[in-house]
Tab-separated table of C-alpha atoms in Angstrom:
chain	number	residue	atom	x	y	z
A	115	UNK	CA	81.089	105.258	61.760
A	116	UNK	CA	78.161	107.525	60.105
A	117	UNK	CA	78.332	104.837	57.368
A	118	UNK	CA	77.426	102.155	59.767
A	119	UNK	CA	74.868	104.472	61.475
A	120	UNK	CA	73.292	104.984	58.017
A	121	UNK	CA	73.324	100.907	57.391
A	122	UNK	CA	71.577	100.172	60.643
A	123	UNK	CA	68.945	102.771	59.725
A	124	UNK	CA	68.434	101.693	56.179
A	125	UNK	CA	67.548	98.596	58.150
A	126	UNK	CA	65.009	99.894	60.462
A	127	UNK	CA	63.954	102.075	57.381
A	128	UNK	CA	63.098	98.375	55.458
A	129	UNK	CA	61.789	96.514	58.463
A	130	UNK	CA	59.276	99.706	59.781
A	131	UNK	CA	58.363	99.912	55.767
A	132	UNK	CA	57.970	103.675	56.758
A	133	UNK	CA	60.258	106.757	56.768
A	134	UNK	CA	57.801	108.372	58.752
A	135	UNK	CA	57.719	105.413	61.452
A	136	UNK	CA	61.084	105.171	61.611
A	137	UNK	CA	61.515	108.651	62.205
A	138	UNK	CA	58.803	108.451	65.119
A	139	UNK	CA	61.097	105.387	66.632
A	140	UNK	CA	63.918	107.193	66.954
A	141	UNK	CA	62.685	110.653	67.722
A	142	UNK	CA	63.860	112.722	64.487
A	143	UNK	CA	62.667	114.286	61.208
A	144	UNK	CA	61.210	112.455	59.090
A	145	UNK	CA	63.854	114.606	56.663
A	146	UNK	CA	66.452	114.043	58.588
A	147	UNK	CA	66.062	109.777	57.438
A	148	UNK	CA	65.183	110.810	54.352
A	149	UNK	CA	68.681	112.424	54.066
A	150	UNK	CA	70.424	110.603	55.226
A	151	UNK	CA	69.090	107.328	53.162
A	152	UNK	CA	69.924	109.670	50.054
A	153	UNK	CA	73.136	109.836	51.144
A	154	UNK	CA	74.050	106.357	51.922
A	155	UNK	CA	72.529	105.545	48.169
A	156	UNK	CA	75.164	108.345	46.891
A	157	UNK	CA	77.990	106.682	48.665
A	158	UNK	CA	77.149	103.098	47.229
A	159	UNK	CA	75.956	104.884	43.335
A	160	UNK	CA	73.173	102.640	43.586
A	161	UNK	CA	69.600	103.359	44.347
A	162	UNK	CA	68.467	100.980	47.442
A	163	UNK	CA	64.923	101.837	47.931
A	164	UNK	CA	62.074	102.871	45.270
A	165	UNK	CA	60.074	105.581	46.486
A	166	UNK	CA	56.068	106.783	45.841
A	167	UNK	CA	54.471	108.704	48.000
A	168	UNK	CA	52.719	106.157	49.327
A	169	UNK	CA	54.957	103.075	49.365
A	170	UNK	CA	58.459	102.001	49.631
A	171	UNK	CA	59.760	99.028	47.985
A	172	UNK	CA	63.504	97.630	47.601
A	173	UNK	CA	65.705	97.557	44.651
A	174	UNK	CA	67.204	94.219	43.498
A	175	UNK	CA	70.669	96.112	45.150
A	176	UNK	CA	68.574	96.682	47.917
A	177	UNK	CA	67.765	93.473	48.598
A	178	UNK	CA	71.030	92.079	48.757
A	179	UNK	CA	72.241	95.187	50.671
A	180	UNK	CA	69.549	94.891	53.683
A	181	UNK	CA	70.200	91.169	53.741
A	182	UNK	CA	73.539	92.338	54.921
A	183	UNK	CA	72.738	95.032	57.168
A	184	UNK	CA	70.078	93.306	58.551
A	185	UNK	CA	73.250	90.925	60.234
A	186	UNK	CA	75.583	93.691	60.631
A	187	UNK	CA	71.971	95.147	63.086
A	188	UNK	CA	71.955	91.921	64.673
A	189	UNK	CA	75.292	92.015	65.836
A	190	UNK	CA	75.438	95.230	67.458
A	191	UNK	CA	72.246	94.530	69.005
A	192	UNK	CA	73.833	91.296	70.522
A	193	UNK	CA	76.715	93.009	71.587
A	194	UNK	CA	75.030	95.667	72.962
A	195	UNK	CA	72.261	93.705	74.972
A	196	UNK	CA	74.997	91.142	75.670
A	197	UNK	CA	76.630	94.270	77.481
A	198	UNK	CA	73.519	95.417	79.431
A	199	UNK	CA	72.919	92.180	80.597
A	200	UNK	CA	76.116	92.436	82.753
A	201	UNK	CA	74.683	95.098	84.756
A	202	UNK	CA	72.371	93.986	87.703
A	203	UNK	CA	69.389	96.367	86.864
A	204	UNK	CA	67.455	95.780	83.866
A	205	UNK	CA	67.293	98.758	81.794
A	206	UNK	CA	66.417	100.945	78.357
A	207	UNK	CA	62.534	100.766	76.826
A	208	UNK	CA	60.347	97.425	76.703
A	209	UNK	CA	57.575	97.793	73.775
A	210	UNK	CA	54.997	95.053	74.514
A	211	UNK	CA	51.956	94.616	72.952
A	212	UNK	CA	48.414	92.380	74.602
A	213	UNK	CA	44.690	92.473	74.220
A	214	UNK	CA	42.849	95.496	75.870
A	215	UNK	CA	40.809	92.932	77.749
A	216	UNK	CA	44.006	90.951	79.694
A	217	UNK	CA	46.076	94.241	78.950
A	218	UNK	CA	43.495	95.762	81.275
A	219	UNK	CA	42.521	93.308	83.945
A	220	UNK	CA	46.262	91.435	84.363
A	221	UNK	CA	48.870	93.105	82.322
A	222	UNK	CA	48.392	96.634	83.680
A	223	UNK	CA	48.614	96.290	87.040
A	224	UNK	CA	51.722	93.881	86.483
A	225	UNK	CA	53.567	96.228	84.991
A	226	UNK	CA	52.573	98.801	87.621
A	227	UNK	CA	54.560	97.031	90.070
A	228	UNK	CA	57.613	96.020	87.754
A	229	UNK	CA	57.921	99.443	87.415
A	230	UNK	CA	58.262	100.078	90.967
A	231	UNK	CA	60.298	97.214	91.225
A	232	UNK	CA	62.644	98.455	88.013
A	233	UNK	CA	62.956	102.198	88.205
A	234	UNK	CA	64.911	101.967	85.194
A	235	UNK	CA	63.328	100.685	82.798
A	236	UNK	CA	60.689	102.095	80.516
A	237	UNK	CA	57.615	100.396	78.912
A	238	UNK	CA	55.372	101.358	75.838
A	239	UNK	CA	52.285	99.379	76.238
A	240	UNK	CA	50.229	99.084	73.078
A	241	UNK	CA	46.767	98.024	73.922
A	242	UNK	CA	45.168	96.106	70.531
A	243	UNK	CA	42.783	92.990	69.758
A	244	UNK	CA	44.707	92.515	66.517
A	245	UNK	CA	47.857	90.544	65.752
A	246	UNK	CA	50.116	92.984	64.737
A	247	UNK	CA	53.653	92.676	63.131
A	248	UNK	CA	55.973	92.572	65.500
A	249	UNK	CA	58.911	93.162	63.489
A	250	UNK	CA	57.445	96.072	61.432
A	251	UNK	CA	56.457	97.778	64.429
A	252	UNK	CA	59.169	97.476	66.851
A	253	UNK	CA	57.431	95.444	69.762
A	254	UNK	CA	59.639	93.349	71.683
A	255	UNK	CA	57.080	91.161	73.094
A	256	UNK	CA	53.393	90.539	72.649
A	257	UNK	CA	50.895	88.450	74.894
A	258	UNK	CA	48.371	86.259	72.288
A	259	UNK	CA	45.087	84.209	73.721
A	260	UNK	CA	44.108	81.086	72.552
A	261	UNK	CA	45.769	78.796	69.864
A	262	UNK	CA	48.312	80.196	67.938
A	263	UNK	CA	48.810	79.825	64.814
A	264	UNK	CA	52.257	78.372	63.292
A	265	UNK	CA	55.275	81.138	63.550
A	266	UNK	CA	58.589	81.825	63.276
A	267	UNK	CA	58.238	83.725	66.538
A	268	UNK	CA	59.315	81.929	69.937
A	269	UNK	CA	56.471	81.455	72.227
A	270	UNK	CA	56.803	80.762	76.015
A	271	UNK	CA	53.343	79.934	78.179
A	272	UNK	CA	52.414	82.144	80.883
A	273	UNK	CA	49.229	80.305	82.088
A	274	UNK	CA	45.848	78.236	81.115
A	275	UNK	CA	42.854	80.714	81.766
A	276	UNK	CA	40.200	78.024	82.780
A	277	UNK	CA	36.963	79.914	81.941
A	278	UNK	CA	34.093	80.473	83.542
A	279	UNK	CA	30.203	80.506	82.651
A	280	UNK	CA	28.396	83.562	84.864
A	281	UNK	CA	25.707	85.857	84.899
A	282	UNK	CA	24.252	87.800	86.938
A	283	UNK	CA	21.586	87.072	90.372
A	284	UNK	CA	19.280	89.530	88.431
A	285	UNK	CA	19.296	87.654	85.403
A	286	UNK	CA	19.190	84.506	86.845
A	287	UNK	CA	16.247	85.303	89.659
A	288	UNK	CA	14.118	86.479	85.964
A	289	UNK	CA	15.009	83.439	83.664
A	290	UNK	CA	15.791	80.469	86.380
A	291	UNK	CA	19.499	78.732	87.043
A	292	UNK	CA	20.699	76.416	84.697
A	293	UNK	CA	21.259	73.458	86.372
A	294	UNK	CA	22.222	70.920	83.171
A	295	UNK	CA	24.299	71.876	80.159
A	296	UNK	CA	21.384	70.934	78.372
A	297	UNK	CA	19.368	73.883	80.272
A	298	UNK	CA	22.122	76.379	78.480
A	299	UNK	CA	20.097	76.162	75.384
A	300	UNK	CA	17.034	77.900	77.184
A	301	UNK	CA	19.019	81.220	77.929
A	302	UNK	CA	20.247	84.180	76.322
A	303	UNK	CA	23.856	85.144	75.654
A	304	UNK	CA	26.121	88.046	75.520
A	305	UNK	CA	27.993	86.798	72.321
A	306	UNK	CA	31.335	86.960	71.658
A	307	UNK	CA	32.919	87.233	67.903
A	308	UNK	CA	35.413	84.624	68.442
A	309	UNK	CA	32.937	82.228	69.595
A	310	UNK	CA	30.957	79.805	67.573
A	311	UNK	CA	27.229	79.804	67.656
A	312	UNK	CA	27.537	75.853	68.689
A	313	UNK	CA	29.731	75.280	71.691
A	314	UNK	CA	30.391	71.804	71.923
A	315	UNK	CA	31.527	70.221	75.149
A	316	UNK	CA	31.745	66.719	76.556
A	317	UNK	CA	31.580	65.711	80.304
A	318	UNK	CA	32.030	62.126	81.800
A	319	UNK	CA	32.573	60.619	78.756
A	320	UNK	CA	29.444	62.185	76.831
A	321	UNK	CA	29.215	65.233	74.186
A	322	UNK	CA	26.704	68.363	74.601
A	323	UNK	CA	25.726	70.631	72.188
A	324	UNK	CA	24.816	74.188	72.920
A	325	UNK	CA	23.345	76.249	70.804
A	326	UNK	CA	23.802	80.181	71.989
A	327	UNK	CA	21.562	82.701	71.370
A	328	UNK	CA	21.662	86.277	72.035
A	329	UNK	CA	20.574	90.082	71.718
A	330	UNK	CA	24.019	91.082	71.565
A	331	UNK	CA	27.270	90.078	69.693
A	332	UNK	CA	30.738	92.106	71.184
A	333	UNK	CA	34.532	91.780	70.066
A	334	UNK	CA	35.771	92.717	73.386
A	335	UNK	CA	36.112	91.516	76.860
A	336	UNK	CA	35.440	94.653	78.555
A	337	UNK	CA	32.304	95.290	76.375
A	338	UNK	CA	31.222	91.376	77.061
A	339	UNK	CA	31.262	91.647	80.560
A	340	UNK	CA	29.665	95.204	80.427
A	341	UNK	CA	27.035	93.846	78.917
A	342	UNK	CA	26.796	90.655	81.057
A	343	UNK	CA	26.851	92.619	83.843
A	344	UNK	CA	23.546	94.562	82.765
A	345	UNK	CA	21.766	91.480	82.728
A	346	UNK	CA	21.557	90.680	78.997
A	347	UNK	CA	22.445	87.223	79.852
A	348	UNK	CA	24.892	84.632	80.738
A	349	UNK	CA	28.459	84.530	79.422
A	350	UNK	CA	31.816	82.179	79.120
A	351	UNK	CA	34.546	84.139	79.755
A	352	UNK	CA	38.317	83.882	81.272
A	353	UNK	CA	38.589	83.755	85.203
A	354	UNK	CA	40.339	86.971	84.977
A	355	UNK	CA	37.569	88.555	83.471
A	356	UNK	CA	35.136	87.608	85.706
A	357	UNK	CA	37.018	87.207	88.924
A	358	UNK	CA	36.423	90.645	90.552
A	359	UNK	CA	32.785	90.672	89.635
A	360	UNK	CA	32.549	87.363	90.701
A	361	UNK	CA	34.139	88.545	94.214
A	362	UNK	CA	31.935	90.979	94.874
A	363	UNK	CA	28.864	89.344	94.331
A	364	UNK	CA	27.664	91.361	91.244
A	365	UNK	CA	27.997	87.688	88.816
A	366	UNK	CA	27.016	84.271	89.638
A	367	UNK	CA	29.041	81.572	88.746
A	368	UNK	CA	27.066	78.284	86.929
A	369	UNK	CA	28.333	75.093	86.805
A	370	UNK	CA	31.093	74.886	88.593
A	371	UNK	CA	31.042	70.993	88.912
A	372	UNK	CA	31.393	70.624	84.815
A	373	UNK	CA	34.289	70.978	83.254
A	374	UNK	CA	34.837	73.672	81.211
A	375	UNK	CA	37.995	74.506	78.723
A	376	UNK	CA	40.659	76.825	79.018
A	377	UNK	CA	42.591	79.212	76.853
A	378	UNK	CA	45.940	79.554	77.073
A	379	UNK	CA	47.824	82.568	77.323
A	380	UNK	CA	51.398	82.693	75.690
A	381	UNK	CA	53.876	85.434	75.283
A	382	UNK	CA	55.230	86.159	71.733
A	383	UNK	CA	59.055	87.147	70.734
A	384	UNK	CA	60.825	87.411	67.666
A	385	UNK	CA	63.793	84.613	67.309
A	386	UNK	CA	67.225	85.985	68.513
A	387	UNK	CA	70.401	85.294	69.220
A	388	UNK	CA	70.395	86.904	72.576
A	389	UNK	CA	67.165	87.151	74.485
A	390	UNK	CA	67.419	90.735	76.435
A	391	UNK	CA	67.553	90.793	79.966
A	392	UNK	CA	64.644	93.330	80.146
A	393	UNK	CA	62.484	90.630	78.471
A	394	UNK	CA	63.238	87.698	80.537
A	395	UNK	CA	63.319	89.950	83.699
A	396	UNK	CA	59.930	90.815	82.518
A	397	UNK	CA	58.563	87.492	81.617
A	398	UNK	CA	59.506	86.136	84.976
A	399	UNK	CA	58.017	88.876	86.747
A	400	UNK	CA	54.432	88.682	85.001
A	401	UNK	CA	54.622	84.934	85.546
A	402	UNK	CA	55.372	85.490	89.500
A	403	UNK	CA	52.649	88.076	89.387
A	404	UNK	CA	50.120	85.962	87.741
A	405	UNK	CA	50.577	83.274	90.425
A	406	UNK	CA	49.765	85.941	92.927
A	407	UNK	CA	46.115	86.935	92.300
A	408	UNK	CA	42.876	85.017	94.019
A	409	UNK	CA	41.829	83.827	90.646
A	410	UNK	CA	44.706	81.628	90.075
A	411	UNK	CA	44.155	78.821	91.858
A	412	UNK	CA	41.813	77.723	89.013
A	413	UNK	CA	44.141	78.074	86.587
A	414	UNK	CA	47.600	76.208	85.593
A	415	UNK	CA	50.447	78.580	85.127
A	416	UNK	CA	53.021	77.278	83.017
């Protein structure tokens, strides 16, 4: 038995990359891995893992080792979750990891009430505008905007976020309402990194080009609609974004009659044989949720 232990750790030790991470996933010394890697390596007489002090790197025996502990991990994990699943409460920790604008506006307050809902179940939520490495990390799900690039990771939709081009009566009462896409070209924008300095759109049949221009260039959503909201100018941004502001009269929305794209919002999970209850539970939930709110009846949820 400690043998296996000590093969399913030398597997999280290779996936994490990190004795020290690995040690912070499971709650022990960083020694205490360290040890017992050392003595896994003196059981086999081979050496598994090079070591620096800043990098770890696999032998060519260690290689061929993880390959099969890596299986030997997958097994026991789809046995164990396989086990849970029987139970009718989801259960154990849910690592998920979004945006901080969506995490903020949608995902939040979803997983307020799952918790409620789920009293046994724990969730770490990572908060991040980069992609990170699921796998490396330990996530078990993470929520990705837009277009996704191709990956060996399984992606299921949770909704099309039409968006939605606002500013605010202040603004608009100082610089006049657009009333034509063409008009767009006339006003100032709060910027956003991921957007291109021509937006190109096409309505009944004919293409527009808008060239933005702004005082201000952000690469967040909270920080966009900050500045939006201060009257530096007019934005596109998701309906969940705006929605609230949008409700209580502090943004204007602009031409509502045109229509404007939509980014889709997909959750992200590594291929498996068995898909965890805690994840689908989830997954459903946030989907039921999402229907839920005022904003969605501009939006398609998958």
């Amino acid at each position: 038995m400690e043998n296996l232990n000590r093969m399913l750790l030398f597997a999280k030790v290779v996936e994490s990359n990190s004795f020290s991470e690995t040690a912070r996933r499971l709650g022990i010394g960083k020694s205490a891995v360290s040890m017992q890697i050392n003595r896994l390596e003196d059981e086999l007489g081979v050496k598994l893992l090079n070591r620096t002090s800043r990098h770890l790197s696999l032998t060519e025996a260690g290689k061929h080792y993880y390959q099969n502990c890596a299986r030997i991990a997958e097994e026991v994990n789809f046995a164990n979750e396989q086990v849970k699943s029987l139970k009718d409460e989801v259960s154990g920790i849910l690592k998920i990891t979004c945006p901080v604008g969506f995490g903020n506006k949608v995902l939040v307050p979803a997983i307020k009430e799952f918790l409620t809902e789920h009293p046994h179940i724990e969730i770490e939520l990572d908060l991040n505008d980069e992609n990170v490495d699921l796998s490396k990390l330990g996530f078990d799900l993470a929520i990705r905007i837009a277009e996704l690039p191709d990956s060996s990771m399984i992606c299921r939709p949770l909704f099309d976020a039409p968006l939605v081009l606002c500013a605010t009566p202040q603004y608009l009462e100082s610089n006049g309402v657009p009333t034509s896409i063409e008009d767009l070209n006339n006003h100032l924008w709060v910027l956003f990194s991921h957007t291109p300095s021509r937006l190109k759109y096409e309505h009944n049949g004919q293409e527009y080009i808008i060239n933005t221009k702004g005082r201000i260039k952000v690469n967040n959503e909270t920080a966009r609609l900050n500045f939006v909201l201060s009257h530096f100018g007019l934005s596109l941004m998701p309906i969940y974004d705006a929605w609230e502001s949008i409700r209580k009269g502090k943004l204007t929305r602009l031409l509502e009659n045109f229509d404007l794209p939509s980014v889709p919002i997909n959750a992200l999970y590594l291929d498996r044989k068995f898909l965890p209850k805690k994840i689908t539970t989830f997954l459903d939930f946030t989907k039921n949720f999402i229907q839920q709110q005022g904003w969605i009846e501009k939006g398609n949820v998958s």
